[in-house]
Tab-separated table of C-alpha atoms in Angstrom:
chain	number	residue	atom	x	y	z
A	1	GLY	CA	-4.421	-11.943	14.695
A	2	GLN	CA	-4.429	-10.967	11.071
A	3	ASN	CA	-1.647	-12.176	8.851
A	4	ILE	CA	-0.594	-11.963	5.223
A	5	ASP	CA	2.261	-14.210	4.058
A	6	GLN	CA	4.191	-13.931	0.833
A	7	PRO	CA	7.749	-14.893	-0.097
A	8	THR	CA	10.379	-12.287	0.646
A	9	GLU	CA	12.223	-12.549	-2.649
A	10	MET	CA	11.991	-14.407	-5.957
A	11	THR	CA	14.234	-14.533	-9.012
A	12	ALA	CA	13.124	-15.241	-12.558
A	13	THR	CA	14.460	-14.986	-16.081
A	14	GLU	CA	13.431	-12.473	-18.712
A	15	GLY	CA	10.756	-13.958	-20.956
A	16	ALA	CA	9.720	-16.595	-18.418
A	17	ILE	CA	6.641	-16.948	-16.186
A	18	VAL	CA	6.600	-16.419	-12.429
A	19	GLN	CA	3.920	-17.050	-9.810
A	20	ILE	CA	3.923	-15.064	-6.570
A	21	ASN	CA	1.838	-16.634	-3.823
A	22	CYS	CA	-0.022	-14.966	-0.990
A	23	THR	CA	-1.806	-16.648	1.905
A	24	TYR	CA	-3.927	-14.784	4.381
A	25	GLN	CA	-5.736	-15.058	7.672
A	26	THR	CA	-7.928	-12.075	8.367
A	27	SER	CA	-11.028	-11.156	10.314
A	28	GLY	CA	-13.455	-11.051	7.454
A	29	PHE	CA	-12.799	-10.697	3.757
A	30	ASN	CA	-13.892	-7.982	1.383
A	31	GLY	CA	-11.436	-8.507	-1.428
A	32	LEU	CA	-7.771	-9.003	-2.194
A	33	PHE	CA	-5.497	-6.548	-3.964
A	34	TRP	CA	-2.148	-6.792	-5.686
A	35	TYR	CA	0.045	-3.725	-6.025
A	36	GLN	CA	3.377	-3.216	-7.758
A	37	GLN	CA	6.055	-1.041	-6.179
A	38	HIS	CA	9.273	-0.110	-7.935
A	39	ALA	CA	12.196	0.792	-5.698
A	40	GLY	CA	11.860	4.301	-4.320
A	41	GLU	CA	8.376	4.749	-5.715
A	42	ALA	CA	4.779	4.498	-4.518
A	43	PRO	CA	2.685	1.329	-4.866
A	44	THR	CA	0.468	1.189	-7.952
A	45	PHE	CA	-2.663	-0.904	-8.359
A	46	LEU	CA	-2.487	-4.132	-10.365
A	47	SER	CA	-5.571	-6.199	-9.596
A	48	TYR	CA	-8.546	-6.812	-7.355
A	49	ASN	CA	-10.232	-10.169	-6.657
A	50	VAL	CA	-13.342	-10.611	-4.573
A	51	LEU	CA	-14.738	-13.810	-6.116
A	52	ASP	CA	-12.942	-17.115	-6.569
A	53	GLY	CA	-11.196	-17.649	-9.828
A	54	LEU	CA	-8.748	-16.111	-12.233
A	55	GLU	CA	-8.728	-12.505	-13.398
A	56	GLU	CA	-6.581	-11.867	-16.454
A	57	LYS	CA	-5.235	-8.470	-17.462
A	58	GLY	CA	-2.668	-8.589	-20.220
A	59	ARG	CA	0.553	-10.236	-19.041
A	60	PHE	CA	-0.675	-10.250	-15.440
A	61	SER	CA	-3.273	-12.575	-13.913
A	62	SER	CA	-4.493	-12.918	-10.342
A	63	PHE	CA	-6.170	-15.921	-8.777
A	64	LEU	CA	-8.208	-16.201	-5.600
A	65	SER	CA	-9.440	-19.106	-3.492
A	66	ARG	CA	-11.360	-17.777	-0.514
A	67	SER	CA	-11.844	-21.216	1.040
A	68	LYS	CA	-8.073	-21.739	1.108
A	69	GLY	CA	-7.164	-18.157	2.025
A	70	TYR	CA	-4.894	-18.107	-0.988
A	71	SER	CA	-4.091	-15.951	-3.948
A	72	TYR	CA	-1.393	-15.788	-6.550
A	73	LEU	CA	-0.170	-13.240	-9.059
A	74	LEU	CA	1.034	-14.701	-12.349
A	75	LEU	CA	3.356	-12.683	-14.530
A	76	LYS	CA	3.974	-13.903	-18.076
A	77	GLU	CA	6.599	-12.928	-20.655
A	78	LEU	CA	8.680	-11.272	-17.990
A	79	GLN	CA	10.396	-8.030	-18.856
A	80	MET	CA	13.233	-6.288	-17.031
A	81	LYS	CA	10.827	-3.512	-16.054
A	82	ASP	CA	8.858	-6.084	-14.017
A	83	SER	CA	11.659	-6.043	-11.444
A	84	ALA	CA	9.814	-4.606	-8.451
A	85	SER	CA	8.154	-5.552	-5.200
A	86	TYR	CA	4.670	-7.031	-5.375
A	87	LEU	CA	2.389	-6.345	-2.441
A	88	CYS	CA	-0.588	-8.474	-1.475
A	89	ALA	CA	-3.302	-6.797	0.615
A	90	VAL	CA	-6.606	-8.054	2.002
A	91	MET	CA	-9.573	-5.903	2.920
A	92	ASP	CA	-10.930	-7.060	6.262
A	93	SER	CA	-14.406	-6.858	7.783
A	94	ASN	CA	-13.816	-3.190	8.713
A	95	TYR	CA	-12.889	-2.388	5.118
A	96	GLN	CA	-9.292	-1.718	6.138
A	97	LEU	CA	-6.429	-3.077	4.044
A	98	ILE	CA	-4.051	-5.507	5.730
A	99	TRP	CA	-0.762	-5.567	3.838
A	100	GLY	CA	1.805	-8.259	3.313
A	101	ALA	CA	5.487	-7.315	3.520
A	102	GLY	CA	5.863	-7.683	-0.224
A	103	THR	CA	7.782	-9.982	-2.564
A	104	LYS	CA	10.854	-8.542	-4.245
A	105	LEU	CA	11.028	-9.927	-7.781
A	106	ILE	CA	14.431	-9.898	-9.475
A	107	ILE	CA	14.477	-10.436	-13.228
A	108	LYS	CA	17.693	-11.689	-14.787
A	109	PRO	CA	18.536	-11.427	-18.496
B	1	ILE	CA	-2.286	19.007	-9.774
B	2	ALA	CA	-3.413	15.622	-10.917
B	3	GLY	CA	-3.826	12.840	-8.425
B	4	ILE	CA	-2.237	12.972	-5.011
B	5	THR	CA	0.791	14.951	-3.885
B	6	GLN	CA	2.936	14.916	-0.768
B	7	ALA	CA	5.417	17.382	0.680
B	8	PRO	CA	8.212	17.408	1.498
B	9	THR	CA	9.811	14.704	-0.642
B	10	SER	CA	12.382	14.055	2.053
B	11	GLN	CA	13.358	15.554	5.368
B	12	ILE	CA	16.015	15.161	8.036
B	13	LEU	CA	14.602	16.125	11.408
B	14	ALA	CA	16.173	16.459	14.837
B	15	ALA	CA	14.584	14.403	17.583
B	16	GLY	CA	12.087	16.365	19.624
B	17	ARG	CA	11.098	18.648	16.754
B	18	ARG	CA	7.556	19.007	15.457
B	19	MET	CA	6.889	18.190	11.816
B	20	THR	CA	3.838	18.197	9.536
B	21	LEU	CA	3.746	16.066	6.414
B	22	ARG	CA	1.368	17.419	3.821
B	23	CYS	CA	-0.952	15.469	1.551
B	24	THR	CA	-3.337	16.863	-1.066
B	25	GLN	CA	-5.574	15.103	-3.582
B	26	ASP	CA	-7.703	16.500	-6.375
B	27	MET	CA	-9.766	13.396	-7.133
B	28	ARG	CA	-12.539	14.269	-4.635
B	29	HIS	CA	-12.111	10.942	-2.882
B	30	ASN	CA	-13.811	10.813	0.488
B	31	ALA	CA	-11.420	8.443	2.240
B	32	MET	CA	-7.734	9.124	2.858
B	33	TYR	CA	-5.029	7.184	4.666
B	34	TRP	CA	-1.545	7.639	6.087
B	35	TYR	CA	0.841	4.679	6.044
B	36	ARG	CA	4.419	4.142	7.048
B	37	GLN	CA	6.614	1.642	5.222
B	38	ASP	CA	9.663	0.122	6.867
B	39	LEU	CA	12.072	-2.413	5.398
B	40	GLY	CA	10.786	-5.952	5.816
B	41	LEU	CA	7.383	-4.848	7.028
B	42	GLY	CA	4.182	-4.279	5.158
B	43	LEU	CA	2.532	-0.926	4.894
B	44	ARG	CA	1.167	-0.043	8.308
B	45	LEU	CA	-1.812	2.233	8.738
B	46	ILE	CA	-1.225	5.223	11.002
B	47	HIS	CA	-4.479	7.178	10.730
B	48	TYR	CA	-7.348	7.343	8.313
B	49	SER	CA	-10.273	9.575	7.442
B	50	ASN	CA	-13.448	8.257	5.830
B	51	THR	CA	-14.776	11.727	5.072
B	52	ALA	CA	-13.998	15.368	5.768
B	53	GLY	CA	-14.389	16.168	9.450
B	54	THR	CA	-13.766	12.620	10.693
B	55	THR	CA	-10.579	10.727	11.514
B	56	GLY	CA	-9.688	7.356	13.003
B	57	LYS	CA	-6.705	5.522	14.424
B	58	GLY	CA	-4.965	2.794	12.516
B	59	GLU	CA	-2.515	0.131	13.589
B	60	VAL	CA	0.343	2.453	14.701
B	61	PRO	CA	-1.141	5.841	15.706
B	62	ASP	CA	1.043	6.707	18.712
B	63	GLY	CA	3.109	9.854	18.238
B	64	TYR	CA	1.074	11.005	15.240
B	65	SER	CA	-2.005	13.146	14.758
B	66	VAL	CA	-4.109	14.074	11.739
B	67	SER	CA	-6.838	16.490	10.773
B	68	ARG	CA	-9.302	16.577	7.867
B	69	ALA	CA	-10.699	20.068	7.534
B	70	ASN	CA	-11.731	19.544	3.895
B	71	THR	CA	-11.897	16.798	1.266
B	72	ASP	CA	-8.587	17.587	-0.403
B	73	ASP	CA	-6.090	17.895	2.454
B	74	PHE	CA	-4.986	15.365	5.058
B	75	PRO	CA	-1.880	16.509	6.988
B	76	LEU	CA	0.026	14.225	9.351
B	77	THR	CA	1.778	15.773	12.355
B	78	LEU	CA	4.569	14.372	14.467
B	79	ALA	CA	4.340	16.335	17.706
B	80	SER	CA	7.798	15.444	19.009
B	81	ALA	CA	9.769	13.280	16.594
B	82	VAL	CA	11.710	10.217	17.779
B	83	PRO	CA	14.251	8.116	15.838
B	84	SER	CA	11.792	5.187	15.564
B	85	GLN	CA	9.665	7.408	13.349
B	86	THR	CA	12.337	7.271	10.664
B	87	SER	CA	10.432	5.758	7.755
B	88	VAL	CA	8.861	6.351	4.379
B	89	TYR	CA	5.410	7.845	4.732
B	90	PHE	CA	2.726	7.353	2.082
B	91	CYS	CA	-0.569	9.123	1.850
B	92	ALA	CA	-3.353	7.434	-0.105
B	93	SER	CA	-6.840	8.312	-1.198
B	94	VAL	CA	-9.487	5.713	-1.826
B	95	GLU	CA	-11.755	5.435	-4.816
B	96	GLN	CA	-15.251	4.042	-4.434
B	97	GLY	CA	-14.704	0.282	-4.432
B	98	ALA	CA	-11.564	0.515	-2.325
B	99	ARG	CA	-8.773	0.930	-4.891
B	100	GLN	CA	-6.138	3.118	-3.249
B	101	TYR	CA	-4.110	5.797	-5.013
B	102	PHE	CA	-0.786	6.598	-3.391
B	103	GLY	CA	1.205	9.787	-3.228
B	104	PRO	CA	4.923	9.687	-4.059
B	105	GLY	CA	5.936	9.390	-0.400
B	106	THR	CA	7.967	11.376	2.111
B	107	ARG	CA	11.284	9.956	3.297
B	108	LEU	CA	11.761	11.073	6.885
B	109	THR	CA	14.933	10.620	8.914
B	110	VAL	CA	14.849	11.508	12.608
B	111	THR	CA	18.309	11.951	14.121
């Protein structure tokens, strides 16, 4: 079956760096997405990786290793507004997104 | 409108009643999706449409139906609601290259 694993919850301190991991097993691979979802709101797009390596976008970076079925989202200079759930999703061979359950990130002052 | 809208925002529905959740986008995206999101679970695909006039079943289609008469609208119907359909429902449209844009969601409670 298809499976996306990410930690349920993480806690970090304002101003620090946090890495949220995602491992996947899917039938085919056509890219990996990270979305941010604040409580009570819709998911919003953060990043897309289809090739191995690191994609940097401001305070957020996303890394992919296709051979290991692994990705991480790196958040730097954490701000209180970064408190949210972070969803990892993989596009399979049918171009459908398979979603992880999300990682709830709690930022403490 | 700009982007993707859903209606209603929230609804309490008696079991056995019929309900249609509305979704409209103005971005002219061909593909649209309906998901449900439950605590502790990832987004689960209910139905999708790759283009107007076509629809397909996702991971959890039972008890739901959709139609896609035109590019902009993609309504989701619960023919006879059951308590297990209590969830948050998100509609999404897909840009070329697979980035998904989500509507604000409908919070549905079936009693």
